[in-house]
Short mmCIF file of C-alpha atoms in Angstrom, two decimals:
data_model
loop_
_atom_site.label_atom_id
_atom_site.label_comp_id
_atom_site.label_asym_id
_atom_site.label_seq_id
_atom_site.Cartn_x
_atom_site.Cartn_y
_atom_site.Cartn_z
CA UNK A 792 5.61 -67.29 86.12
CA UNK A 793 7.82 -65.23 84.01
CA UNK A 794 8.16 -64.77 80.24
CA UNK A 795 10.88 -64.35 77.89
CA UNK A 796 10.37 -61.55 75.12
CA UNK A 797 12.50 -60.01 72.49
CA UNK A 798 13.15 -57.45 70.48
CA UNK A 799 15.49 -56.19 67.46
CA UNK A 800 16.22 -52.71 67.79
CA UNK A 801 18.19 -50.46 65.71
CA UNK A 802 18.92 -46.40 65.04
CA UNK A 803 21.44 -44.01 63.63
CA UNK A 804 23.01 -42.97 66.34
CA UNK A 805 23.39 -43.82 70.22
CA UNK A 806 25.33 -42.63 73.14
CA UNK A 807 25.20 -44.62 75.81
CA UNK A 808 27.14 -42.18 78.56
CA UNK A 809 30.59 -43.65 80.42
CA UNK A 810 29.75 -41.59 83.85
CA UNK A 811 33.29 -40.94 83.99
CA UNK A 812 33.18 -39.05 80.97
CA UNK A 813 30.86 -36.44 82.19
CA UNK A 814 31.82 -33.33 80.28
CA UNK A 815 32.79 -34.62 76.83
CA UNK A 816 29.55 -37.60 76.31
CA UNK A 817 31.81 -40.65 75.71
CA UNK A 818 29.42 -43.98 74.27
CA UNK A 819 30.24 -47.25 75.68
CA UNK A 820 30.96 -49.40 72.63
CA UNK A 821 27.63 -51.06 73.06
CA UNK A 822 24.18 -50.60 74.48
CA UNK A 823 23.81 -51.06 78.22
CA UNK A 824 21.37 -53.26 80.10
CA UNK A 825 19.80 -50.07 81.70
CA UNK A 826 19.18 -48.73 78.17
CA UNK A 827 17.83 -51.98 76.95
CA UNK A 828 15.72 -52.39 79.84
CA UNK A 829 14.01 -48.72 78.86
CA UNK A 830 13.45 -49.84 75.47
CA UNK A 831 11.31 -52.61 77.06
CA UNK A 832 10.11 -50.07 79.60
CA UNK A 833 9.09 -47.74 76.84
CA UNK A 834 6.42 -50.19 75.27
CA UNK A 835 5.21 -51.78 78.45
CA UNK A 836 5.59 -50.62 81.98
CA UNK A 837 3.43 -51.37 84.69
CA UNK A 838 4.04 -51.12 88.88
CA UNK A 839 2.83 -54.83 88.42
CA UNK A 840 5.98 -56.03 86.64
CA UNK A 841 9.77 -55.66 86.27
CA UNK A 842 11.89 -55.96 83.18
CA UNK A 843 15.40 -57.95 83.91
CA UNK A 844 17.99 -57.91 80.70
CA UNK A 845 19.02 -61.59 79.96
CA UNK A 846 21.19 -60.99 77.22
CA UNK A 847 22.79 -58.53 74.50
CA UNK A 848 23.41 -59.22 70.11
CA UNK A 849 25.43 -57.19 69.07
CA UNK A 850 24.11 -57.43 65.09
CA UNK A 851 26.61 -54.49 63.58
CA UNK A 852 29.63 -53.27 63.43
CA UNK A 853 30.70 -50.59 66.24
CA UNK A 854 30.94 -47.30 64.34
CA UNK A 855 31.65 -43.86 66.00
CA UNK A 856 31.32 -40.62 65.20
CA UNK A 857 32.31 -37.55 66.42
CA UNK A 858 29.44 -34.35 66.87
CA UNK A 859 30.25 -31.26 68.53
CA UNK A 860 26.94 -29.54 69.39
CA UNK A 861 24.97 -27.13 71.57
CA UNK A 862 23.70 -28.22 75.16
CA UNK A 863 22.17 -26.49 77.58
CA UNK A 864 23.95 -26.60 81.02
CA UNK A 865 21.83 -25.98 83.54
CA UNK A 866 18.38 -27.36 84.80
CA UNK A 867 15.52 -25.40 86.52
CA UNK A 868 16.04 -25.79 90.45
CA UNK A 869 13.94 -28.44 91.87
CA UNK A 870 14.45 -25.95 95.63
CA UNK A 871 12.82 -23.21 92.89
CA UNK A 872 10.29 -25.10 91.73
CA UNK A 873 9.49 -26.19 95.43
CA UNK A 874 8.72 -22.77 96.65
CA UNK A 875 6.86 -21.63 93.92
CA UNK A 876 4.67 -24.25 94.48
CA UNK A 877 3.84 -23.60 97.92
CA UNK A 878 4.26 -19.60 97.20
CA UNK A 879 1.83 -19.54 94.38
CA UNK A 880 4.97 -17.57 92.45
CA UNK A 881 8.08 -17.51 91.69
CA UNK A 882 10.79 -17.54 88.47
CA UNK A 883 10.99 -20.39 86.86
CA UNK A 884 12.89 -19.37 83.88
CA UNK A 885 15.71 -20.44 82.25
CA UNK A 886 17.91 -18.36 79.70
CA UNK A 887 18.94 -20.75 77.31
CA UNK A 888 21.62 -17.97 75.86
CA UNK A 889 22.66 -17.98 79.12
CA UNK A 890 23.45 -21.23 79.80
CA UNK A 891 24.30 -22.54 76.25
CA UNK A 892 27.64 -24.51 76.18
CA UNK A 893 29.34 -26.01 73.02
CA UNK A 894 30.26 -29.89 73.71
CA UNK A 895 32.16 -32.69 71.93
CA UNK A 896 30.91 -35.74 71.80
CA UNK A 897 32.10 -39.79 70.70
CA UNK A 898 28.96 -40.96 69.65
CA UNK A 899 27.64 -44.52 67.85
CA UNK A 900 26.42 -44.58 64.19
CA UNK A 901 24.02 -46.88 62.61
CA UNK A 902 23.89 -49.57 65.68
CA UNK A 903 21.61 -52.75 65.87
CA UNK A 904 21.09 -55.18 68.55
CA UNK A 905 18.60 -57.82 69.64
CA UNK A 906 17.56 -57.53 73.35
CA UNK A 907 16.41 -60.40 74.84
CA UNK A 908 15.07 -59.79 78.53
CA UNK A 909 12.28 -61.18 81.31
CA UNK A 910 9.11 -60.00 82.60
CA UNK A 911 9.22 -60.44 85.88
CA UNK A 912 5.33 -60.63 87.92
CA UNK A 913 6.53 -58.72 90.92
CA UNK A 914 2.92 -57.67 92.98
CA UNK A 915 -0.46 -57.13 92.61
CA UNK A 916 -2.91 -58.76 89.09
CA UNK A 917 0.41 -59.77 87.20
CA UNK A 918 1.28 -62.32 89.87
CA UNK A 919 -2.24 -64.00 89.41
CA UNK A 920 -2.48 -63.30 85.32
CA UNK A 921 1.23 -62.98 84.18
CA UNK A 922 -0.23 -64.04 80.89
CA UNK A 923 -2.25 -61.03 80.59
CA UNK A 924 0.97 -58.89 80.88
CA UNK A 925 2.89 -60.74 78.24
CA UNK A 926 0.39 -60.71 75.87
CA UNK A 927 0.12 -56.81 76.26
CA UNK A 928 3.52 -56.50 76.07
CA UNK A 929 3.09 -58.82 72.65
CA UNK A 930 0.23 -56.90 71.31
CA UNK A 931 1.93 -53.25 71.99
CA UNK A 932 5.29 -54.40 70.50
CA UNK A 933 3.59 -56.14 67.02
CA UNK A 934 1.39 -52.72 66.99
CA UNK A 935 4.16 -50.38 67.34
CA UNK A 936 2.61 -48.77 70.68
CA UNK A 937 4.60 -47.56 73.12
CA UNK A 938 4.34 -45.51 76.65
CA UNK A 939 7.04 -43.70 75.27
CA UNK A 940 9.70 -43.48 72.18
CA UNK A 941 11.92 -45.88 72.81
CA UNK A 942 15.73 -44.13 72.77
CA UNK A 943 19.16 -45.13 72.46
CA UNK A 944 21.04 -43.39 75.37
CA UNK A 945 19.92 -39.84 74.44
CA UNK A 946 16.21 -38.94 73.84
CA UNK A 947 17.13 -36.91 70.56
CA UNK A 948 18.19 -40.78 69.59
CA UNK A 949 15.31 -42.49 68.51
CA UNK A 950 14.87 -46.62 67.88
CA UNK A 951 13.61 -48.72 65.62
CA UNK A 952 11.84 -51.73 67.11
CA UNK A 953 10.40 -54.76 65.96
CA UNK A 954 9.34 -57.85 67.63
CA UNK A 955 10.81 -60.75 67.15
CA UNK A 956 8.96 -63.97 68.22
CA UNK A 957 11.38 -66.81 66.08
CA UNK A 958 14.50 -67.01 65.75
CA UNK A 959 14.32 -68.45 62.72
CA UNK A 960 15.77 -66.16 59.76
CA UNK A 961 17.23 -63.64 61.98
CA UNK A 962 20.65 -62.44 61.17
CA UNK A 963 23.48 -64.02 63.33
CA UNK A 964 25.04 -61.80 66.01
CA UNK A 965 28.58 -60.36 64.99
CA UNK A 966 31.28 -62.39 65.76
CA UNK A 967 33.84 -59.61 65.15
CA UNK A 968 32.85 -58.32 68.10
CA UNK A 969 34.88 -60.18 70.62
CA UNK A 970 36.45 -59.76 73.89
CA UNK A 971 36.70 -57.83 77.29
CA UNK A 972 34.96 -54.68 77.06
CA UNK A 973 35.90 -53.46 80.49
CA UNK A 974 33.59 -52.06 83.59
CA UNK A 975 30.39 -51.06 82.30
CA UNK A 976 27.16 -49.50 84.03
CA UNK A 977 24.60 -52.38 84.51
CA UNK A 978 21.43 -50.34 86.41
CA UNK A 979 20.60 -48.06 88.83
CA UNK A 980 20.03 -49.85 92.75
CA UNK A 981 17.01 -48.14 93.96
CA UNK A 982 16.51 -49.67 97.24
CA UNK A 983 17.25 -46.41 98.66
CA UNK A 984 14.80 -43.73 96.38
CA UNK A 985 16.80 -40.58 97.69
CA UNK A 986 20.02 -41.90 97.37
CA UNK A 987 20.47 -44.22 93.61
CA UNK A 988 24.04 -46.24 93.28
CA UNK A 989 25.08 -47.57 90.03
CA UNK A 990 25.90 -50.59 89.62
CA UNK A 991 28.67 -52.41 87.04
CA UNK A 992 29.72 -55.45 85.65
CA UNK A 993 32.31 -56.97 83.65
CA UNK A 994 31.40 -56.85 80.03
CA UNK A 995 32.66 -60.15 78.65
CA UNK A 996 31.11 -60.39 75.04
CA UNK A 997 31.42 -63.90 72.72
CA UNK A 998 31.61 -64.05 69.57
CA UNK A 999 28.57 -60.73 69.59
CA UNK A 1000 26.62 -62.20 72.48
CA UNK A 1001 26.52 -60.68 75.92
CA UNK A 1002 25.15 -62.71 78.35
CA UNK A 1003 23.75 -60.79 81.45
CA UNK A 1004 22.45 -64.24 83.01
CA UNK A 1005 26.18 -64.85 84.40
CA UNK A 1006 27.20 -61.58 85.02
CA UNK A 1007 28.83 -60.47 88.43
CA UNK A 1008 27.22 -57.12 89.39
CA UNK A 1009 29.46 -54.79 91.74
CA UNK A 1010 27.96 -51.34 93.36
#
């Protein structure tokens, strides 16, 4: 048995990442399904269930604004760390004067959505007791608990969250927002661990609504 949940979520800022704009961070105009599903992630996530994205409000106005800031580009070497932990030693370091590199970036301001997605009983207790799971996930969400802060795109983006269990006196999505929005990244396929695809879909928003139930997904 599965189990509908949502959740309003809002922030100053968000970048969620075109991957073909991988030098300059370019924000899709809205938050992807991959993001949403970590906000869901980030208050609940068990081995014993999977989060799938049903569909997308779009409650304000898409805003952008453009930072240019400090990054660091490099990342300690996984082959590094590897050896030093089978040597016992080794230099881990990293120089962040070193590597420090000054990027632009087309970021969203003051975004707010209501994600609407399914918990999924995929092995083990939750296929027996879904209810138990929901009623976590219920309990966390109400509480403000979570695994992890939830973030829009970017960690240094942190969300708001609330539960929402009625509909009833929740603002309307935004009908301004309209349209084709072009190819956009729906997950990651991780049948194959050691070697991710992305996947995309055609992002066909109504009057503020995405729906991901009808959505043709493309790797």
């Amino acid at each position: 048995m599965t189990s509908s949940h949502c959740l309003d979520v809002r922030g100053d800022y968000a970048c969620f990442t075109r991957p073909e704009m991988k030098v300059e961070r370019v924000s899709y105009d809205f938050i992807t399904p991959s993001a949403a599903r970590a906000v869901f992630e980030a208050i609940l996530w068990k081995p014993e269930i999977r989060w799938r994205m049903e569909r997308i409000e779009v409650l304000a106005p898409v805003r952008w604004i453009s930072v240019r800031r400090n990054e660091v580009g490099a990342v300690v070497s996984t082959r590094n760390v590897t050896s030093a932990m089978q040597s016992g030693s080794g230099q881990l370091g990293l120089y962040i004067e070193d590597e420090r590199q000054q990027r632009a970036g087309l970021f969203l301001r003051d975004v707010a959505y209501r994600l609407h997605a399914r918990m999924e009983p995929v092995k083990g207790e939750a296929l027996h007791n879904p209810a138990k799971y929901a009623e976590m996930f219920a309990r966390r969400a109400a509480k403000g608990q979570c695994v992890n802060q939830p973030y829009l795109g970017c960690r240094e983006f942190d969300a708001r969250v609330r539960l929402v269990t009625s509909p009833d006196g929740e603002p309307e999505p935004l009908a301004a927002v309209d349209g084709d929005f072009g190819w956009m990244l729906y997950d990651m396929d991780f049948s194959r661990p050691s070697d991710p695809r992305p996947m995309f879909f055609r992002a066909q928003v109504t009057r503020g609504v995405l729906d991901l139930t009808k959505a043709e997904v493309r790797s």
